[in-house]
Coordinates of N, CA and C in Angstrom, one line a residue:
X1 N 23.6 -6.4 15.8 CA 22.6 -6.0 14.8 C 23.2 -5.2 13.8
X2 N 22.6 -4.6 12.4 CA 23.3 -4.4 11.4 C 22.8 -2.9 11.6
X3 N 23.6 -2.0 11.3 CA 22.6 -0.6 11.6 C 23.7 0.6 10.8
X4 N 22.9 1.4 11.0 CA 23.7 2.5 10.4 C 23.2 3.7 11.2
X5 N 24.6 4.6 12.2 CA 23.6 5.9 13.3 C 24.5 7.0 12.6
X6 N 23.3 7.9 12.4 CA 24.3 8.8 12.2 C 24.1 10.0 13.3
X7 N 25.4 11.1 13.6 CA 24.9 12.0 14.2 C 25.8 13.2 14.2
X8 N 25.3 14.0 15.2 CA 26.4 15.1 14.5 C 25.6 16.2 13.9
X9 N 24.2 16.0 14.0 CA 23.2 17.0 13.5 C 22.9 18.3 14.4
X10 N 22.4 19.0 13.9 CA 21.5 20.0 15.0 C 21.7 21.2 14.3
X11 N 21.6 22.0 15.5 CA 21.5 23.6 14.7 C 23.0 23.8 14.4
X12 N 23.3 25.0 13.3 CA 24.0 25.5 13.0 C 23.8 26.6 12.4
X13 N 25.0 28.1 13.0 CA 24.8 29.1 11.9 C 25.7 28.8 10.6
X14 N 25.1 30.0 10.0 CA 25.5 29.8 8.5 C 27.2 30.8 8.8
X15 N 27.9 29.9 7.9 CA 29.6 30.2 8.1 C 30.1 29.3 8.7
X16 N 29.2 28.3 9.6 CA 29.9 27.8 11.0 C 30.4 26.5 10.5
X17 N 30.5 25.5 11.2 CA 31.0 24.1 10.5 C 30.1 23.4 11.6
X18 N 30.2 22.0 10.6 CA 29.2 21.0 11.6 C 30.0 19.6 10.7
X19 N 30.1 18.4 11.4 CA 30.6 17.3 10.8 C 29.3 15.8 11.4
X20 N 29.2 15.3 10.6 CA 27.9 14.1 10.3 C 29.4 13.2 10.5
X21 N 28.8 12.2 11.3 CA 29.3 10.8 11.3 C 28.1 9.6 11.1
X22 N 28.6 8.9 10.6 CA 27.7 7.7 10.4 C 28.4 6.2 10.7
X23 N 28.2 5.6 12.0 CA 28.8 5.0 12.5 C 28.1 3.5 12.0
X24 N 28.9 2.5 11.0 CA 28.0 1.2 10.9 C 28.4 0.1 12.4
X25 N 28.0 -0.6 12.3 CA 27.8 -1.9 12.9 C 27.1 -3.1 12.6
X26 N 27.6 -3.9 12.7 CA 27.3 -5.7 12.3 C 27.5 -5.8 10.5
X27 N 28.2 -5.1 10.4 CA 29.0 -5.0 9.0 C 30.0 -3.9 8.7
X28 N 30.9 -4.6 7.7 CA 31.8 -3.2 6.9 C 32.0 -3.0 6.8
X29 N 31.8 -1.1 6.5 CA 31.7 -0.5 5.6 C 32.5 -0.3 4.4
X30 N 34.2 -0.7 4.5 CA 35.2 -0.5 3.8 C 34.4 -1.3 2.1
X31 N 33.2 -2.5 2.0 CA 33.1 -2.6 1.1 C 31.9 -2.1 0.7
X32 N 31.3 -1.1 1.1 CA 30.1 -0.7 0.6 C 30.9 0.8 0.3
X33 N 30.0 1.5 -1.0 CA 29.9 2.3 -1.2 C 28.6 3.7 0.1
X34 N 29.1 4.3 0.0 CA 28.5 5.4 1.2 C 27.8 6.5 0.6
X35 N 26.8 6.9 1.2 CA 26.3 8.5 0.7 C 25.8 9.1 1.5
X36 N 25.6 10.1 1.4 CA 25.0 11.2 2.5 C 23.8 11.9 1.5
X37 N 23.0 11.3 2.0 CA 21.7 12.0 1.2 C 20.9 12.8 1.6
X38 N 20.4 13.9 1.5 CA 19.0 15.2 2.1 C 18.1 15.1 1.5
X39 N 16.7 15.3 2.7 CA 15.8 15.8 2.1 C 15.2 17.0 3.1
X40 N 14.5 17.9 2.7 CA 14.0 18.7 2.7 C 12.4 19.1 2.6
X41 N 11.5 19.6 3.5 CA 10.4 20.0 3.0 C 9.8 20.3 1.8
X42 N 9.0 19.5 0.9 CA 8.5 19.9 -0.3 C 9.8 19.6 -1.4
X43 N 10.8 19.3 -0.8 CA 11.8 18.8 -1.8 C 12.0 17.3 -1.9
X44 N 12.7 17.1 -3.3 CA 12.8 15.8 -3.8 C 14.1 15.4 -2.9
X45 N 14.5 13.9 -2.2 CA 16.0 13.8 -1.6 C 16.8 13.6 -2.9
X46 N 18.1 14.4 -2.2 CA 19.1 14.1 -3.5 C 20.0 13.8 -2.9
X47 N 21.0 13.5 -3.6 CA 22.5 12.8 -3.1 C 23.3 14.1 -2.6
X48 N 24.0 14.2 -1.6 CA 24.6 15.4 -1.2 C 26.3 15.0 -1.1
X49 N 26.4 13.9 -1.1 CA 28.1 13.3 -1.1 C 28.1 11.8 -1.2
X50 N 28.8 11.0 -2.0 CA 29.3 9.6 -2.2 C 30.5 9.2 -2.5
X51 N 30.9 8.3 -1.2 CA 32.4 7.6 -1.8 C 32.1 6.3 -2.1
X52 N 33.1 5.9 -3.0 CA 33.3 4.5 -3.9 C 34.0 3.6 -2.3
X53 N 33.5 2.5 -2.7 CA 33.9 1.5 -1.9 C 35.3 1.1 -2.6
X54 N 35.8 1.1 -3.4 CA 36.8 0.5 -4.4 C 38.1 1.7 -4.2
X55 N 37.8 2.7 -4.9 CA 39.1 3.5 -5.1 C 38.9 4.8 -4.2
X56 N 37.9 4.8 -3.7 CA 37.7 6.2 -2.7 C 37.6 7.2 -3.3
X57 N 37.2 7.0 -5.2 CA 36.5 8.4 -5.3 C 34.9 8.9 -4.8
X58 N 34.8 9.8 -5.3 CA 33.9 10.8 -4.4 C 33.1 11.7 -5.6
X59 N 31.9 11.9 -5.3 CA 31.0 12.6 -5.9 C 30.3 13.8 -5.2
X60 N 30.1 14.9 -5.5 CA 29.9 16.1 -4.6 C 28.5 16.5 -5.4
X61 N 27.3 17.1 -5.0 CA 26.3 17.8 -5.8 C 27.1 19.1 -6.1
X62 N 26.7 19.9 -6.9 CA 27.3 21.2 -7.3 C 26.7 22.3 -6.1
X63 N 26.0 22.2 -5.5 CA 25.4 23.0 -4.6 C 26.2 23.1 -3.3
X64 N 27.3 21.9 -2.9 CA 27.9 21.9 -1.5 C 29.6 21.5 -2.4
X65 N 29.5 21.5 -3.5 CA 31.0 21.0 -3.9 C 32.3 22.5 -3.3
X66 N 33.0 22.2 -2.9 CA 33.9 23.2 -2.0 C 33.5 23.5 -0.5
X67 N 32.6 23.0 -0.3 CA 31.9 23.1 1.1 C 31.5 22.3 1.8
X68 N 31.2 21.1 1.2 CA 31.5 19.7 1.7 C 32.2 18.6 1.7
X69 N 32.9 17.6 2.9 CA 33.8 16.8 2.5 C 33.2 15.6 2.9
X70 N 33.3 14.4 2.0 CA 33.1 12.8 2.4 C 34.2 12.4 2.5
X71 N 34.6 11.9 3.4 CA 35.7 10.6 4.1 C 35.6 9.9 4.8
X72 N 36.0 8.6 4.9 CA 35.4 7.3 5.3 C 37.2 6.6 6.3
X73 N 36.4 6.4 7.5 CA 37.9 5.9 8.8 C 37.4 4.1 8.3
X74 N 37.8 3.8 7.3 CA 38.1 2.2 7.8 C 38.3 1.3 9.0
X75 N 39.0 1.8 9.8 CA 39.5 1.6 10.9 C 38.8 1.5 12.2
X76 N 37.4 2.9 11.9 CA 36.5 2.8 13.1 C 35.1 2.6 12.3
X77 N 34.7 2.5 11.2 CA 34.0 2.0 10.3 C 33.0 2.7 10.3
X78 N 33.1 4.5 9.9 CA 32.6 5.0 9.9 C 32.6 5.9 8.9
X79 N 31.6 6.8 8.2 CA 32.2 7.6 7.5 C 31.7 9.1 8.0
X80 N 32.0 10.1 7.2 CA 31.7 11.5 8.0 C 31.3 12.5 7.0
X81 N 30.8 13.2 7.0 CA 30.6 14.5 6.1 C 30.6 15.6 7.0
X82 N 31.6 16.3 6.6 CA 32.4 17.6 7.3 C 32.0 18.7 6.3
X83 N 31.1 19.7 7.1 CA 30.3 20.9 5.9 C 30.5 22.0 6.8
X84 N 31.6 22.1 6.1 CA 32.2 23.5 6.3 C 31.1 24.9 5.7
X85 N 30.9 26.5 6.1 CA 30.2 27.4 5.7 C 28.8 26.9 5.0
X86 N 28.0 26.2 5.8 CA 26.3 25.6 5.4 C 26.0 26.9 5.3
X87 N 24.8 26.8 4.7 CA 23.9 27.7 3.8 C 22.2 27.6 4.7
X88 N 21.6 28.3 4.7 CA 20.1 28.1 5.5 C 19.5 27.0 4.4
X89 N 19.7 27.1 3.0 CA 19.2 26.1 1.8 C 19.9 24.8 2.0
X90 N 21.2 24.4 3.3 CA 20.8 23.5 3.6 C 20.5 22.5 4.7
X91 N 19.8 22.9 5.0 CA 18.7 22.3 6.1 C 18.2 22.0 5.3
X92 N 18.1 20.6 6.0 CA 17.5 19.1 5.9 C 17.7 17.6 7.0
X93 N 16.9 16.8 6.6 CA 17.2 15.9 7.3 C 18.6 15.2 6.3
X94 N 19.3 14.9 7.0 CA 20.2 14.3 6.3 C 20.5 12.8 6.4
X95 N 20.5 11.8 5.7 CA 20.9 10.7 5.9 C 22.3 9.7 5.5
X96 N 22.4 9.2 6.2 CA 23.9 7.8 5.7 C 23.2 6.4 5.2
X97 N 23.5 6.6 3.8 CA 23.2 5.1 3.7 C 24.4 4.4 2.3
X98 N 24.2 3.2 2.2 CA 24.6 2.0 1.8 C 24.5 1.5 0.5
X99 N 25.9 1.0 -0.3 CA 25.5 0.3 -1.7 C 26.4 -0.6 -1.8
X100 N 26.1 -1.8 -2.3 CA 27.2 -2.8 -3.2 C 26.9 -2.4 -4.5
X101 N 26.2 -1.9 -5.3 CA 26.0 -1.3 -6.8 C 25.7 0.0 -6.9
X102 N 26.4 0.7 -7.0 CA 26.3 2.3 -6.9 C 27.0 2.8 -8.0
X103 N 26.2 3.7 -9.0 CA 27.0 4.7 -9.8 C 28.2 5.8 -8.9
X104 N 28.6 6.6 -10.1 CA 28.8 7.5 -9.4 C 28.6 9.0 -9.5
X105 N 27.0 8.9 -9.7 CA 26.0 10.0 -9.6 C 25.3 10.2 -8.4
X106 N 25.5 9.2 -7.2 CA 25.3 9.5 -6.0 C 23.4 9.6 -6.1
X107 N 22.4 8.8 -6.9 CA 21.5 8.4 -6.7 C 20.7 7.6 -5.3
X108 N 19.9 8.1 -4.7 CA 19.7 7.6 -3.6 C 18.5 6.3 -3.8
X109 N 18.2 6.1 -4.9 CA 17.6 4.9 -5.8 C 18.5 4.1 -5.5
X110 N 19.8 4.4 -5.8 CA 20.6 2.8 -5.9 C 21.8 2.4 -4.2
X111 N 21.0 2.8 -3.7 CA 21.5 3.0 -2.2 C 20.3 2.2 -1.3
X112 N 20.7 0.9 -0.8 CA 19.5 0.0 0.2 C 19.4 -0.2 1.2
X113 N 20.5 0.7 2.1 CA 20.6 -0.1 3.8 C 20.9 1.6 4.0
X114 N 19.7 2.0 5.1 CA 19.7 3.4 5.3 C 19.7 3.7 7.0
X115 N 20.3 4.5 7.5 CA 20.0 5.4 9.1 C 19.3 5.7 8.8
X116 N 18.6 6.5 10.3 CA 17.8 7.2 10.5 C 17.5 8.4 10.3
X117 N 18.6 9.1 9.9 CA 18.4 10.3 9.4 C 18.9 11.2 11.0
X118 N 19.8 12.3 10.8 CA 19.7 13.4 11.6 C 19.4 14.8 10.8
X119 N 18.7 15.9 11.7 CA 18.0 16.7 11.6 C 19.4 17.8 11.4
X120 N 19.3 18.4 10.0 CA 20.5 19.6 9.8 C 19.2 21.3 10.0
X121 N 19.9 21.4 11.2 CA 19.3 23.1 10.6 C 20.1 24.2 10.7
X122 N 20.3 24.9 9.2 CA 21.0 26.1 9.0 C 19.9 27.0 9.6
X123 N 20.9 28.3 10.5 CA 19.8 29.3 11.0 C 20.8 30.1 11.6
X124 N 20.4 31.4 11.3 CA 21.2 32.7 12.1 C 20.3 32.4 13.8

């Protein structure tokens, strides 16, 4: 079946590190474009990290840029977001999802095959 799991969620304090994997199956990933998108209570989801399927560049929000990393294992066809020193502002549910047509503004509009989402919580 075709799926997308991500995990690697849960609590975290703030300073600490925590890394998201998003493991596909019954496709790919090396040709899709990737993102790691959040949403939050009362907030809009926005793109939190995206790599290009083509050259493996990468798009960061300005809120986690230096603090977050996207990188993608071809090999076990997965990708990962490693967030180093999280913030309580970000907790959210975070998700892994999917593009064959992706800017690279990391829009979660142009992103069609989505996980389920795991639960990020920053907390002393």
């Amino acid at each position: 079946q075709v799926q997308l799991v991500e995990s690697g969620g849960g609590l975290v304090q703030p300073g600490g590190s925590l890394r998201l994997s998003c493991a596909a199956s019954g496709f790919t990933l090396a040709y899709y474009a990737i993102g790691w998108f959040r949403q939050a209570p009362g907030k809009e989801r926005e793109g939190v990290s995206c790599i290009s399927s083509s050259d493996g560049s990468t798009y960061y929000a300005d809120s986690v840029k230096g603090r977050f990393t996207i990188s993608r294992d071809n090999a076990k066809n997965t990708v990962y977001l490693q967030m180093n020193s999280p913030k309580p502002e970000d907790t959210a549910v975070y998700y892994c999802a999917t593009a064959r047509l992706a800017g690279r503004r990391c829009r979660w509009e142009e992103y069609d095959y989505w996980g389920q989402g795991t639960q990020v919580t920053v907390s002393s």
